[in-house]
Amino acid sequence: MTASPSAEPAQIVVRLEAPFTDQKPGTSGLRKSSRQFEQPHYLESFVEAVFRTLPGVQGGTLVLGGDGRYGNLRAINVILRMGAAHGLNKVILTTNGILSTPAASNLIRKRNAIGGIILSASHNPGGPDGDFGVKVNGSNGGPTPGSFTDAVFECTKSLEQYATVEAPELTLVTPGTHNIGGLEVEIIDGVDDCVALMQQLFDFDQISALLRSDFPLAFDAMHAVTGPYAKRVFEDLLGAAAGSVRNGIPLEDFGGGHPDPNLTYAHELADLLLKGDDYRFGAACDGDGDRNMILGNRCFVNPSDSLAVLTANATLVPAYASGLTGVARSMPTSSAVDVVAKTLGIECFETPTGWKFFGNLLDAGRITLCGEESFGTGSNHVREKDGLWAVLFWLQILAARRCSVADIMSSHWQRFGRHYYSRHDYEAVPSDAAHGLYDRLEGLLPGLVGQSFANRNITGADNFSYTDPVDQSVTKGQGLRILLEDGSRIVVRLSGTGTKGATIRVYLESYVPSTGDLHQDPQIALAEMISSINSLAEIQQRTGMDRPTVIT
């Protein structure tokens, strides 16, 4: 797709036989099967609606890239041609189109772009039989708000045509500059800017001293986007042994795997750390690089605990040495960070699920760190969760304290108490069955207060609603909560990030003070609550599943 600056490509208007009616974005953009995106005009329809809705397209600069999954290169060329037709001035691309979601957020902010289009279905499988996604980030580098995605959806439902230009395919192998008529396409090394930002935040010399000592680590990139970033940072700059980064080459189908960093889908890494003694530290990131899993020798760090530990130890990191202004967590995330925030005397906010809800708080300077139980943590350095950043944060703490991950967790619980926590995912449940279960349980909520549950009394039961403290916007229907008298709770949600059926997520949390038993297996500590919610919600009866697909 290389063209000379003076060549004006032919403009094309493609009329649709009928608009698509199923292009409603979820919390992380539009996700469908790869096959669905390969339907004639399907991708183009959604991109047309984006360009008609995104402010500043005419004469603006756009960041574009993805996680390398099947369909990325085709989609990039489609978007470039359509961007030229819509009057974009510049598109910033990365070599081979490989760009992690947090790196995209950084580029948008650094280059003062109008926003970015990120081609990813996050942790969903890839390949011709997998999933594909298109996500739009705004000029602050974060996910666009619901008002934008609603407007895009409304546009798609009445769309009659889209605009594009004739131009040959562009190869993305090397950095350089190309032109499609008046559109300048700048291809850069996608790793450089991200690494430079990490070097500003962390003390690389201190971390390097740790990794060059007797501290073997294993990082699983899951054949997804973080491989090139991790190799540059951990092996080339910090001195970790060659081969420390596993599955480091991005593949269109993620090597046939499921790029979701949890104990089920990253089980090979988990076995290395939890069953063996060859490694002191392990970590993994997901398809688009915004999620992380942290492991120590014989120690798994629950994501909710991870946010609490980062908050408690933030001043060990140069970027946060002067302290934090506040923290935030998604509602399903355990309240472990709340206890730390109270001790530190800083604000703590509880938001709906979806990183966009942290954006207002970050932009307003109300919080510095934020996180969610689904393996996502981040800070005010970008407006996305950031897997690589979280791994470096943990390594900085370990380098400063010179102890094991298990020691850090033990000392944290001895100071703040422990929130036993687990998430049970029932995946690919037929939609009717999942919604039937959810709707029935919601109908039971008003009558639950005062009843016994897991040998405790229920003190509250509702569907979570959130009022944004910055703009006073209200978000309702964010998950069913059953609150118990001792501070324990159960949350039930339907996930919108899958493409096959529905996923029922059950979150369980029980707090034990520092004087209690801090070293139980979470599934044992939560056993009564697990049995009680399975019975109350009729999970096995309504799903036909006798156990969760994934337990975190």
mmCIF file of C-alpha atoms in Angstrom, residues 228-398:
data_model
loop_
_atom_site.group_PDB
_atom_site.id
_atom_site.type_symbol
_atom_site.label_atom_id
_atom_site.label_comp_id
_atom_site.label_asym_id
_atom_site.label_seq_id
_atom_site.Cartn_x
_atom_site.Cartn_y
_atom_site.Cartn_z
ATOM 1 C CA PRO A 228 8.941 -8.685 22.015
ATOM 2 C CA TYR A 229 8.470 -6.262 24.937
ATOM 3 C CA ALA A 230 9.382 -8.860 27.559
ATOM 4 C CA LYS A 231 12.479 -10.080 25.724
ATOM 5 C CA ARG A 232 13.772 -6.533 25.334
ATOM 6 C CA VAL A 233 13.130 -5.657 28.975
ATOM 7 C CA PHE A 234 13.901 -8.824 30.917
ATOM 8 C CA GLU A 235 16.629 -10.469 28.850
ATOM 9 C CA ASP A 236 18.279 -7.649 26.885
ATOM 10 C CA LEU A 237 18.142 -4.804 29.435
ATOM 11 C CA LEU A 238 17.765 -6.394 32.879
ATOM 12 C CA GLY A 239 20.021 -9.399 32.324
ATOM 13 C CA ALA A 240 17.678 -12.312 32.898
ATOM 14 C CA ALA A 241 19.007 -15.549 31.446
ATOM 15 C CA ALA A 242 18.348 -16.247 27.778
ATOM 16 C CA GLY A 243 15.145 -18.248 27.488
ATOM 17 C CA SER A 244 13.564 -16.639 30.553
ATOM 18 C CA VAL A 245 10.849 -15.366 28.207
ATOM 19 C CA ARG A 246 8.831 -18.351 27.035
ATOM 20 C CA ASN A 247 6.474 -18.496 24.066
ATOM 21 C CA GLY A 248 7.816 -15.092 23.084
ATOM 22 C CA ILE A 249 6.958 -15.015 19.369
ATOM 23 C CA PRO A 250 3.478 -13.643 18.628
ATOM 24 C CA LEU A 251 1.450 -16.098 16.541
ATOM 25 C CA GLU A 252 -1.874 -15.619 14.769
ATOM 26 C CA ASP A 253 -3.474 -18.424 16.792
ATOM 27 C CA PHE A 254 -1.340 -17.993 19.936
ATOM 28 C CA GLY A 255 0.185 -21.391 19.259
ATOM 29 C CA GLY A 256 -3.227 -23.010 19.607
ATOM 30 C CA GLY A 257 -3.465 -21.811 23.195
ATOM 31 C CA HIS A 258 -5.844 -19.601 25.142
ATOM 32 C CA PRO A 259 -3.905 -16.392 25.963
ATOM 33 C CA ASP A 260 -5.491 -15.870 29.356
ATOM 34 C CA PRO A 261 -2.945 -15.695 32.210
ATOM 35 C CA ASN A 262 -4.560 -17.802 34.891
ATOM 36 C CA LEU A 263 -3.874 -21.136 36.554
ATOM 37 C CA THR A 264 -5.936 -23.019 33.976
ATOM 38 C CA TYR A 265 -4.633 -21.621 30.696
ATOM 39 C CA ALA A 266 -1.074 -20.857 31.865
ATOM 40 C CA HIS A 267 -0.819 -24.190 33.656
ATOM 41 C CA GLU A 268 2.676 -25.004 32.345
ATOM 42 C CA LEU A 269 4.063 -21.856 33.964
ATOM 43 C CA ALA A 270 2.017 -22.521 37.093
ATOM 44 C CA ASP A 271 3.444 -26.024 37.374
ATOM 45 C CA LEU A 272 7.012 -24.674 37.086
ATOM 46 C CA LEU A 273 6.461 -22.325 40.023
ATOM 47 C CA LEU A 274 3.959 -24.150 42.192
ATOM 48 C CA LYS A 275 5.280 -27.704 41.851
ATOM 49 C CA GLY A 276 8.998 -27.145 41.307
ATOM 50 C CA ASP A 277 11.870 -25.187 42.824
ATOM 51 C CA ASP A 278 13.843 -24.072 39.761
ATOM 52 C CA TYR A 279 12.364 -20.568 39.637
ATOM 53 C CA ARG A 280 11.960 -17.798 42.196
ATOM 54 C CA PHE A 281 9.464 -15.739 40.212
ATOM 55 C CA GLY A 282 7.006 -16.298 37.393
ATOM 56 C CA ALA A 283 4.644 -14.087 35.425
ATOM 57 C CA ALA A 284 2.424 -14.203 32.357
ATOM 58 C CA CYS A 285 0.514 -11.687 30.247
ATOM 59 C CA ASP A 286 -2.522 -12.081 28.018
ATOM 60 C CA GLY A 287 -3.275 -11.626 24.318
ATOM 61 C CA ASP A 288 -3.042 -7.830 24.179
ATOM 62 C CA GLY A 289 -0.664 -7.375 27.102
ATOM 63 C CA ASP A 290 -2.880 -5.647 29.629
ATOM 64 C CA ARG A 291 -3.401 -8.513 32.097
ATOM 65 C CA ASN A 292 -0.858 -10.204 34.342
ATOM 66 C CA MET A 293 -0.472 -13.220 36.600
ATOM 67 C CA ILE A 294 2.150 -13.207 39.360
ATOM 68 C CA LEU A 295 3.688 -16.345 40.873
ATOM 69 C CA GLY A 296 6.420 -17.027 43.373
ATOM 70 C CA ASN A 297 8.078 -20.267 44.341
ATOM 71 C CA ARG A 298 5.165 -22.376 45.666
ATOM 72 C CA CYS A 299 3.024 -19.224 45.795
ATOM 73 C CA PHE A 300 0.184 -17.895 43.611
ATOM 74 C CA VAL A 301 -0.707 -14.228 44.052
ATOM 75 C CA ASN A 302 -4.410 -13.572 43.763
ATOM 76 C CA PRO A 303 -4.946 -10.459 41.578
ATOM 77 C CA SER A 304 -6.957 -8.746 44.301
ATOM 78 C CA ASP A 305 -4.103 -9.288 46.755
ATOM 79 C CA SER A 306 -1.646 -8.088 44.133
ATOM 80 C CA LEU A 307 -3.309 -4.664 43.962
ATOM 81 C CA ALA A 308 -3.218 -4.438 47.751
ATOM 82 C CA VAL A 309 0.482 -5.381 47.888
ATOM 83 C CA LEU A 310 1.411 -2.841 45.194
ATOM 84 C CA THR A 311 -0.473 -0.163 47.120
ATOM 85 C CA ALA A 312 1.220 -1.038 50.410
ATOM 86 C CA ASN A 313 4.692 -1.032 48.822
ATOM 87 C CA ALA A 314 4.291 1.757 46.266
ATOM 88 C CA THR A 315 6.920 4.054 47.755
ATOM 89 C CA LEU A 316 9.616 1.491 46.876
ATOM 90 C CA VAL A 317 9.087 2.401 43.197
ATOM 91 C CA PRO A 318 10.730 5.674 42.072
ATOM 92 C CA ALA A 319 7.626 6.893 40.220
ATOM 93 C CA TYR A 320 5.505 6.579 43.378
ATOM 94 C CA ALA A 321 8.109 7.400 46.013
ATOM 95 C CA SER A 322 6.174 10.445 47.200
ATOM 96 C CA GLY A 323 3.048 8.388 47.871
ATOM 97 C CA LEU A 324 -0.325 7.786 46.253
ATOM 98 C CA THR A 325 -3.253 10.176 45.906
ATOM 99 C CA GLY A 326 -5.799 7.359 45.982
ATOM 100 C CA VAL A 327 -6.661 3.913 44.662
ATOM 101 C CA ALA A 328 -9.634 2.265 42.969
ATOM 102 C CA ARG A 329 -10.868 -1.254 42.359
ATOM 103 C CA SER A 330 -13.688 -2.798 40.390
ATOM 104 C CA MET A 331 -16.672 -3.919 42.470
ATOM 105 C CA PRO A 332 -16.024 -7.689 42.102
ATOM 106 C CA THR A 333 -12.405 -7.235 43.237
ATOM 107 C CA SER A 334 -11.820 -8.087 46.889
ATOM 108 C CA SER A 335 -11.671 -5.264 49.408
ATOM 109 C CA ALA A 336 -8.081 -6.100 50.382
ATOM 110 C CA VAL A 337 -6.899 -2.791 48.930
ATOM 111 C CA ASP A 338 -9.577 -0.936 50.933
ATOM 112 C CA VAL A 339 -7.887 -1.999 54.173
ATOM 113 C CA VAL A 340 -4.497 -0.789 52.927
ATOM 114 C CA ALA A 341 -5.930 2.518 51.716
ATOM 115 C CA LYS A 342 -7.576 3.144 55.081
ATOM 116 C CA THR A 343 -4.247 2.515 56.828
ATOM 117 C CA LEU A 344 -2.456 4.877 54.433
ATOM 118 C CA GLY A 345 -5.156 7.515 54.788
ATOM 119 C CA ILE A 346 -5.942 7.741 51.076
ATOM 120 C CA GLU A 347 -9.200 7.538 49.122
ATOM 121 C CA CYS A 348 -10.411 4.197 47.784
ATOM 122 C CA PHE A 349 -13.111 3.961 45.111
ATOM 123 C CA GLU A 350 -15.300 1.004 44.121
ATOM 124 C CA THR A 351 -16.281 1.143 40.429
ATOM 125 C CA PRO A 352 -18.114 -1.067 37.935
ATOM 126 C CA THR A 353 -16.104 -3.557 35.903
ATOM 127 C CA GLY A 354 -14.412 -1.963 32.892
ATOM 128 C CA TRP A 355 -11.209 0.057 32.788
ATOM 129 C CA LYS A 356 -13.036 3.078 31.369
ATOM 130 C CA PHE A 357 -14.522 3.704 34.831
ATOM 131 C CA PHE A 358 -11.031 4.332 36.210
ATOM 132 C CA GLY A 359 -10.336 6.898 33.479
ATOM 133 C CA ASN A 360 -12.300 9.770 35.022
ATOM 134 C CA LEU A 361 -10.659 9.204 38.404
ATOM 135 C CA LEU A 362 -7.183 9.083 36.830
ATOM 136 C CA ASP A 363 -7.763 12.167 34.677
ATOM 137 C CA ALA A 364 -9.102 14.069 37.704
ATOM 138 C CA GLY A 365 -6.033 13.142 39.783
ATOM 139 C CA ARG A 366 -8.147 11.328 42.372
ATOM 140 C CA ILE A 367 -6.225 8.028 42.112
ATOM 141 C CA THR A 368 -2.732 6.794 41.262
ATOM 142 C CA LEU A 369 -3.197 2.997 41.205
ATOM 143 C CA CYS A 370 -6.181 0.905 40.156
ATOM 144 C CA GLY A 371 -6.975 -2.713 39.496
ATOM 145 C CA GLU A 372 -9.478 -5.486 39.014
ATOM 146 C CA GLU A 373 -9.723 -9.122 40.002
ATOM 147 C CA SER A 374 -9.467 -10.272 36.380
ATOM 148 C CA PHE A 375 -5.668 -9.975 36.449
ATOM 149 C CA GLY A 376 -5.551 -6.270 35.577
ATOM 150 C CA THR A 377 -3.584 -3.572 37.394
ATOM 151 C CA GLY A 378 -2.372 -0.150 36.314
ATOM 152 C CA SER A 379 -1.586 3.406 37.283
ATOM 153 C CA ASN A 380 -1.709 6.961 36.030
ATOM 154 C CA HIS A 381 1.207 6.388 33.610
ATOM 155 C CA VAL A 382 -1.314 5.277 30.941
ATOM 156 C CA ARG A 383 -5.076 4.858 30.802
ATOM 157 C CA GLU A 384 -5.139 1.071 30.460
ATOM 158 C CA LYS A 385 -4.212 -1.806 32.683
ATOM 159 C CA ASP A 386 -0.612 -2.783 32.001
ATOM 160 C CA GLY A 387 0.726 -6.315 32.375
ATOM 161 C CA LEU A 388 4.415 -5.576 31.862
ATOM 162 C CA TRP A 389 4.230 -2.627 34.269
ATOM 163 C CA ALA A 390 2.733 -4.866 36.971
ATOM 164 C CA VAL A 391 5.485 -7.457 36.563
ATOM 165 C CA LEU A 392 8.168 -4.766 36.844
ATOM 166 C CA PHE A 393 6.416 -3.328 39.920
ATOM 167 C CA TRP A 394 6.610 -6.713 41.617
ATOM 168 C CA LEU A 395 10.266 -7.132 40.645
ATOM 169 C CA GLN A 396 11.025 -3.671 42.056
ATOM 170 C CA ILE A 397 9.472 -4.657 45.395
ATOM 171 C CA LEU A 398 11.414 -7.919 45.427
#
